[in-house]
Short mmCIF file of C-alpha atoms in Angstrom, two decimals:
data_model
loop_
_atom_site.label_atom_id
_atom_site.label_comp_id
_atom_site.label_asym_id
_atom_site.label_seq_id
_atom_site.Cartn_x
_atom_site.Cartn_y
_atom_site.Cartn_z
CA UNK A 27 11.23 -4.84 -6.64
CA UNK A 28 10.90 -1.16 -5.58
CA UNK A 29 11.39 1.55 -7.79
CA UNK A 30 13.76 4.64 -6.13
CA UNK A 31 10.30 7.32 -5.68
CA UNK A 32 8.85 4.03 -3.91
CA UNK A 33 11.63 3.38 -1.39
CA UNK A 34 11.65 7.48 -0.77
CA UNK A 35 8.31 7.85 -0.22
CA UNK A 36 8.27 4.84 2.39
CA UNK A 37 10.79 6.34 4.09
CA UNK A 38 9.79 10.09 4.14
CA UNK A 39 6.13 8.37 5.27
CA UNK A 40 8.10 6.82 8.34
CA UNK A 41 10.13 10.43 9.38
CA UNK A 42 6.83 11.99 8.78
CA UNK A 43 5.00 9.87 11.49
CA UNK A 44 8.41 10.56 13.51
CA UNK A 45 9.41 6.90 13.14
CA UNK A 46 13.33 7.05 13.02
CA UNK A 47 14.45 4.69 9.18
CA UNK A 48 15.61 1.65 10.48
CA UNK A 49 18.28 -0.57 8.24
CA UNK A 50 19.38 -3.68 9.08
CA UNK A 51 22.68 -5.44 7.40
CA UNK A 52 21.89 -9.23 6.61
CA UNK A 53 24.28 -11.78 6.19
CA UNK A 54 22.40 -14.52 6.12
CA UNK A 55 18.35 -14.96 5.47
CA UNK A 56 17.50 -15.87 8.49
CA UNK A 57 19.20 -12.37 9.70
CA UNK A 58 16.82 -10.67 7.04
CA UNK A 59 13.77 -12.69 7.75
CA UNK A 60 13.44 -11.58 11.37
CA UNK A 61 14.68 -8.35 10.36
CA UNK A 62 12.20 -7.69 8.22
CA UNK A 63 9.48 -9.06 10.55
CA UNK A 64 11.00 -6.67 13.42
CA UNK A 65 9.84 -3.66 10.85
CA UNK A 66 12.88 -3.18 9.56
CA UNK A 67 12.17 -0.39 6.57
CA UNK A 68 15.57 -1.30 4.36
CA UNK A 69 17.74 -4.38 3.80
CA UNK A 70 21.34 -4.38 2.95
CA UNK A 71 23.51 -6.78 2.06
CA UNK A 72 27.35 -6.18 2.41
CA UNK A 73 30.43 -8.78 1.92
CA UNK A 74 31.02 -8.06 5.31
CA UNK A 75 28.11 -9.77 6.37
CA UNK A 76 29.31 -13.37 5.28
CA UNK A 77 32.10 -13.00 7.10
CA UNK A 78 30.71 -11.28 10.18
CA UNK A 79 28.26 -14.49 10.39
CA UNK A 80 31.23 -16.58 9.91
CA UNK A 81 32.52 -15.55 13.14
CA UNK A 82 35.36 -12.77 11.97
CA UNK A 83 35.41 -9.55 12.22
CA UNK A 84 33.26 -6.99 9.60
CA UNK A 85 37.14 -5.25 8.53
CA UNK A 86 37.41 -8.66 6.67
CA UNK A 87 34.93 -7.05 4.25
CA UNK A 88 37.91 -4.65 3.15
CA UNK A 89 40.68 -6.81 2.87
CA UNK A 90 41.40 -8.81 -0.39
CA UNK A 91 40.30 -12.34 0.44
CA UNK A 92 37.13 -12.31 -1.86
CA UNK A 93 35.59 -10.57 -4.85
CA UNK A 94 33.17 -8.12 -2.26
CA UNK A 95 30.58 -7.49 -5.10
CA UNK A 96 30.30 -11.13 -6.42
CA UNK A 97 29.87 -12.31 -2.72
CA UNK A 98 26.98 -9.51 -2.55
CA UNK A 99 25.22 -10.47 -5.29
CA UNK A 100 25.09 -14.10 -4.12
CA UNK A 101 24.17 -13.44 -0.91
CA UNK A 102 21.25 -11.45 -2.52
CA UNK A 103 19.94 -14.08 -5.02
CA UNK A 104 20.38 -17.08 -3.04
CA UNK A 105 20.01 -16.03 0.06
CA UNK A 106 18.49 -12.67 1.13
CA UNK A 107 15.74 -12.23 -1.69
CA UNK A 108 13.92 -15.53 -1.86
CA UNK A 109 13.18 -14.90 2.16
CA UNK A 110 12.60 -11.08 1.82
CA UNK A 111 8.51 -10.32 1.66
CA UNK A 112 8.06 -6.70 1.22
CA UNK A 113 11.30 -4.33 2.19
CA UNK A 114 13.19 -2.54 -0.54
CA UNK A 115 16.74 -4.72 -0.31
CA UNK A 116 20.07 -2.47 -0.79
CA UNK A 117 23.60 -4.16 -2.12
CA UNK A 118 26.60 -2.99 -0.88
CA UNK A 119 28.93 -2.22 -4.24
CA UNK A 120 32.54 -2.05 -4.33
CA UNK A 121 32.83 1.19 -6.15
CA UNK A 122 36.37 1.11 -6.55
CA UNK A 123 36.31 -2.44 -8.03
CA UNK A 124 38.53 -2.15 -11.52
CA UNK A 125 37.45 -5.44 -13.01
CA UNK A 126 33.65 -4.61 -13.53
CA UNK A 127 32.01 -2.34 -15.91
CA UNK A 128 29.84 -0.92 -13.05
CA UNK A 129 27.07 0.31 -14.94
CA UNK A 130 26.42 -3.03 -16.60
CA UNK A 131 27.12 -4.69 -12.50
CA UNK A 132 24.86 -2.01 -11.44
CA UNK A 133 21.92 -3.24 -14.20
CA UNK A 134 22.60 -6.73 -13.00
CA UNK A 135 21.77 -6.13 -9.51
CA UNK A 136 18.47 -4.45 -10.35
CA UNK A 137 17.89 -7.32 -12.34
CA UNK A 138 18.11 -9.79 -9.64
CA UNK A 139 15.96 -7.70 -7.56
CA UNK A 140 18.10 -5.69 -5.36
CA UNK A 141 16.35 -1.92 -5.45
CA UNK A 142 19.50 0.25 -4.23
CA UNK A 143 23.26 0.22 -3.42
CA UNK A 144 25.35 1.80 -0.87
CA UNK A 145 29.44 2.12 -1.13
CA UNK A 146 30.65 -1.01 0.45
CA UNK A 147 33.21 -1.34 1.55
CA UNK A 148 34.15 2.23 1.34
CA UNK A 149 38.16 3.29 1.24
CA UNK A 150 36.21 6.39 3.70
CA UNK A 151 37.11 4.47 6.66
CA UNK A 152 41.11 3.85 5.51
CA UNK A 153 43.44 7.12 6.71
CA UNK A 154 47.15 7.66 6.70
CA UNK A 155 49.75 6.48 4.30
CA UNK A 156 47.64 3.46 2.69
CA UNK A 157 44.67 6.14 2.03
CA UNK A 158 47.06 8.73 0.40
CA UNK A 159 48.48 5.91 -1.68
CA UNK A 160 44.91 4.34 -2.90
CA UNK A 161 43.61 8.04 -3.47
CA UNK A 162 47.06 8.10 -6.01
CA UNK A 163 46.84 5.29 -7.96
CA UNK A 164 42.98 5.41 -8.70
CA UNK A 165 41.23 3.44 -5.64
CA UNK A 166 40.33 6.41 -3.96
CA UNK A 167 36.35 7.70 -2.24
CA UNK A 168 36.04 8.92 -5.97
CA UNK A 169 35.11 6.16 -7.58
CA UNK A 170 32.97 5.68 -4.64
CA UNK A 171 31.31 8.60 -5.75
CA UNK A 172 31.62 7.61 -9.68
CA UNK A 173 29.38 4.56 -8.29
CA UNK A 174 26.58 6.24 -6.69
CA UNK A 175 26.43 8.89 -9.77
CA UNK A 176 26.34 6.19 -11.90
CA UNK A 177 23.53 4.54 -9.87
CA UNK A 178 21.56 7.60 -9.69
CA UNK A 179 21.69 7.94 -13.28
CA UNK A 180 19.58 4.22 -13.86
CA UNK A 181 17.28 5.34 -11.29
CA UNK A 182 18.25 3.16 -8.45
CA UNK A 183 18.04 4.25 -4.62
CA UNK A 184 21.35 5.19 -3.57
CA UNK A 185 22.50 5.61 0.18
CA UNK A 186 26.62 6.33 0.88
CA UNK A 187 28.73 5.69 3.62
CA UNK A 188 30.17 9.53 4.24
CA UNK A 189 32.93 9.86 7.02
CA UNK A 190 33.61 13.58 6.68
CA UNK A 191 31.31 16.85 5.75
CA UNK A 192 33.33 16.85 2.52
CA UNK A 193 32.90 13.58 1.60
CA UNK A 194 28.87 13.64 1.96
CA UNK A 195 28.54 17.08 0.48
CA UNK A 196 30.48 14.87 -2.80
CA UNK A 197 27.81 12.34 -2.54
CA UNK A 198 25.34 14.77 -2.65
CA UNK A 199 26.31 16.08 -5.80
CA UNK A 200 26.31 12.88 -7.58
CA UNK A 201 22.77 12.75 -6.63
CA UNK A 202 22.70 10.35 -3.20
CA UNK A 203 19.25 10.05 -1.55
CA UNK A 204 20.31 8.97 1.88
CA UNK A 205 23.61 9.66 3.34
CA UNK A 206 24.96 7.78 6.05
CA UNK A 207 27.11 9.08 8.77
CA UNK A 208 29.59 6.65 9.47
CA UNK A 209 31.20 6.98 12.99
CA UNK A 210 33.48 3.86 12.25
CA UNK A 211 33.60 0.25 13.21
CA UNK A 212 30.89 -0.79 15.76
CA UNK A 213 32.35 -1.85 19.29
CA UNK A 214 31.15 -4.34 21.27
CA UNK A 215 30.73 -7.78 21.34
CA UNK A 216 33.44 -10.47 20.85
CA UNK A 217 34.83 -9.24 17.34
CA UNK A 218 33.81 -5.49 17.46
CA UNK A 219 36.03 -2.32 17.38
CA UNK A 220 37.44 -1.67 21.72
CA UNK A 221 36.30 1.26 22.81
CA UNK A 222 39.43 2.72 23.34
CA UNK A 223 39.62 3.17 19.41
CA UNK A 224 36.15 4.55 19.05
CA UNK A 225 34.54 8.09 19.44
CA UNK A 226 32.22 8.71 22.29
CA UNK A 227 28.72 8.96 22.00
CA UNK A 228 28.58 12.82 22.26
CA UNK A 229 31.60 13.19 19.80
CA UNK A 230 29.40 11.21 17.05
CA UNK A 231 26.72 13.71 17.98
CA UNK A 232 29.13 16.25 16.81
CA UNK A 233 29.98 14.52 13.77
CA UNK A 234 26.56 13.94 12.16
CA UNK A 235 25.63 17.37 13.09
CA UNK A 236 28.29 18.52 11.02
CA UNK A 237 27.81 15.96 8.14
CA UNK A 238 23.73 17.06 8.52
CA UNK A 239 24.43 20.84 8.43
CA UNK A 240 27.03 20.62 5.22
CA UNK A 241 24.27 18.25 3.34
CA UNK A 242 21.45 20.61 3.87
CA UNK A 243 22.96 23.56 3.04
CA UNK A 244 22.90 21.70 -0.79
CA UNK A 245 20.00 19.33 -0.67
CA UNK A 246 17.62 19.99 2.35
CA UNK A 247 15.94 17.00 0.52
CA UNK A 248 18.31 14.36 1.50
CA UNK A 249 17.94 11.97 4.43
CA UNK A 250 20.68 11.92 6.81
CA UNK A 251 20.91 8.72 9.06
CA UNK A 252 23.91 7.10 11.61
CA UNK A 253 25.79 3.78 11.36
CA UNK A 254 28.41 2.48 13.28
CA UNK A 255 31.36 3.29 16.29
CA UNK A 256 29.49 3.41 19.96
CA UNK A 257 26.11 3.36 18.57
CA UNK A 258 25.68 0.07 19.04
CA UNK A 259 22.64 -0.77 21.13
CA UNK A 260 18.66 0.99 20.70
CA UNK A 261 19.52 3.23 23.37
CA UNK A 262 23.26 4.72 21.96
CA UNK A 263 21.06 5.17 19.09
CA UNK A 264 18.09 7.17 20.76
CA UNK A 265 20.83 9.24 21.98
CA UNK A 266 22.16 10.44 18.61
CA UNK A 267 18.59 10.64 17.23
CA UNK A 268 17.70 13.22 20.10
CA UNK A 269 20.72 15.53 19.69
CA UNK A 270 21.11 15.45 15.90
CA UNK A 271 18.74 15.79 12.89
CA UNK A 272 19.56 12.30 11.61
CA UNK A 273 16.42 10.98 11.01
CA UNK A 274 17.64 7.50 11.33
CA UNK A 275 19.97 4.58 12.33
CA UNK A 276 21.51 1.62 9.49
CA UNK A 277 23.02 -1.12 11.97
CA UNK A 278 24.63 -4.74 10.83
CA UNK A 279 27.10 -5.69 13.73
CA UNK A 280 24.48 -3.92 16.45
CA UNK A 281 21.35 -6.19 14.69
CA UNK A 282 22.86 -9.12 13.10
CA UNK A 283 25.56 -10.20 15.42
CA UNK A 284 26.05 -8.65 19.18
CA UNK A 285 22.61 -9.35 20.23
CA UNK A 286 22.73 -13.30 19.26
CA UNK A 287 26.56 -13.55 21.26
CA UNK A 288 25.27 -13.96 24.53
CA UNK A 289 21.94 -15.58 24.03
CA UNK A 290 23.81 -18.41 21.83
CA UNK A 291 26.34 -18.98 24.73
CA UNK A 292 23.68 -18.99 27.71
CA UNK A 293 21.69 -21.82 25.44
CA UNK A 294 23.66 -24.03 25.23
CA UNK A 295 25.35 -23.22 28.44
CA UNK A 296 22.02 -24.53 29.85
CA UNK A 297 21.69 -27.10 27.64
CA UNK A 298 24.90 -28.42 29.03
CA UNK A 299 23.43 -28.09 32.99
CA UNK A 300 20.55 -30.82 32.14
CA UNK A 301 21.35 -33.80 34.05
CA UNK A 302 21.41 -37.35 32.50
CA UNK A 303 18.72 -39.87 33.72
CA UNK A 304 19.30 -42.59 36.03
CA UNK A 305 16.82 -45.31 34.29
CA UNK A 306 18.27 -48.35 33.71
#
């Protein structure tokens, strides 16, 4: 278990030796087990996960066919921690979730082990008419934010999802460590986002350059990193890194799922090409 000044100071160790902060989304151990071994300097665990390793796609994670936090804090204990050695391990928290007390479900999850939360799933990637009407009735990015200042409060690392300058400028006031730039769903792959729905690579640029400049200007202090959209290989993310001050990259689709597709298929495509014996 790591307290929040430990998980800081292993990260501002890695930007200081101009090592970008690599997180890695785990939805199963064996996900967070090689993660981990691959250097991997955070774990996070999101509902999404469970269902992205099931084979459907990470939006599943926002629609109502499970209770997001009570899948997340299985994952964690029965999965995730026993397998974890040494890497501060963050929980995705459905802020807007009405049927918890969150600071007592916030004290629970340190409990179990977890060291920080993020806002997942986060109403930040919902626009249009169903935003407007979530934002009215009391599900809106506010209790997001109600989350992470809660969070803060006990002590816990906090990272958020931010979509807009706004929205990560209201993170930073409740007292966020680490916001995360969220360019939208990854593409790619057999489940992920088409490209026709995503930004380019360049247009992300312009996005966490804006989220980075807005955050400064009231924290200099707090880490800016990249998730999500086209940045969905190492290279799409050496791109960003290089024309933005994010100072690092949190991937779940791009690490857990798209690079095990094709390596699956070819292995037991060649599996299949072995030719049975003619003994008698």
């Amino acid at each position: 278990m790591y307290s929040r000044d430990e998980v800081l100071a292993r990260l501002r160790a890695e930007v200081e030796e101009s090592r970008p902060v690599v997180g890695a989304g785990a939805g199963t151990g064996i996900s967070a087990k090689f993660a981990e071994r691959g250097g991997a300097d955070l774990i996070l665990i999101y509902n999404s996960g469970r269902y992205r390793m099931g084979g459907h796609g990470s939006n599943a994670g926002l629609l109502a066919i499970g209770d997001a936090n009570a899948i997340v804090l299985e994952m964690g204990e029965r999965e995730v921690l026993p397998v974890v050695q040494d890497t501060p391990v963050i929980a995705g928290v459905n802020g807007t979730d009405p049927t918890r007390v969150m600071p007592r479900f916030l004290e629970t999850l340190r409990a179990a082990g977890f060291a920080g939360v993020i806002n997942f799933p986060s109403h930040g990637i919902i626009d249009g008419r169903w935003r407007q009407s979530l934002e009215e009735t009391g599900f809106g990015y506010d209790r997001e934010v109600e989350m992470i200042r809660q969070a803060s409060d006990l002590g816990l690392f906090t990272m958020a999802y931010s979509f807009t300058p706004d929205e990560a400028c209201r993170m930073v006031e409740a007292g966020v460590d680490v916001v995360v730039a969220h360019m939208g769903l990854t593409t790619g792959g057999s489940i992920g986002a088409k490209d026709s729905f995503a930004r380019s690579l360049d247009e992300c640029v312009e996005v966490v350059n804006a989220i980075s400049d807005a955050v400064v200007q009231l924290r200099p202090d707090v880490m800016v990193v990249s998730h999500g959209g086209p940045i969905a290989t190492p290279d799409d993310a050496g791109y960003v890194l290089e024309h933005t001050r994010s100072v690092g990259f949190i991937g779940a689709s791009s690490i857990e799922r798209i690079p095990i597709e094709e390596p699956i298929r070819e292995v037991v495509a060649a599996f299949k090409d072995q030719k049975l014996g003619t003994a008698p």
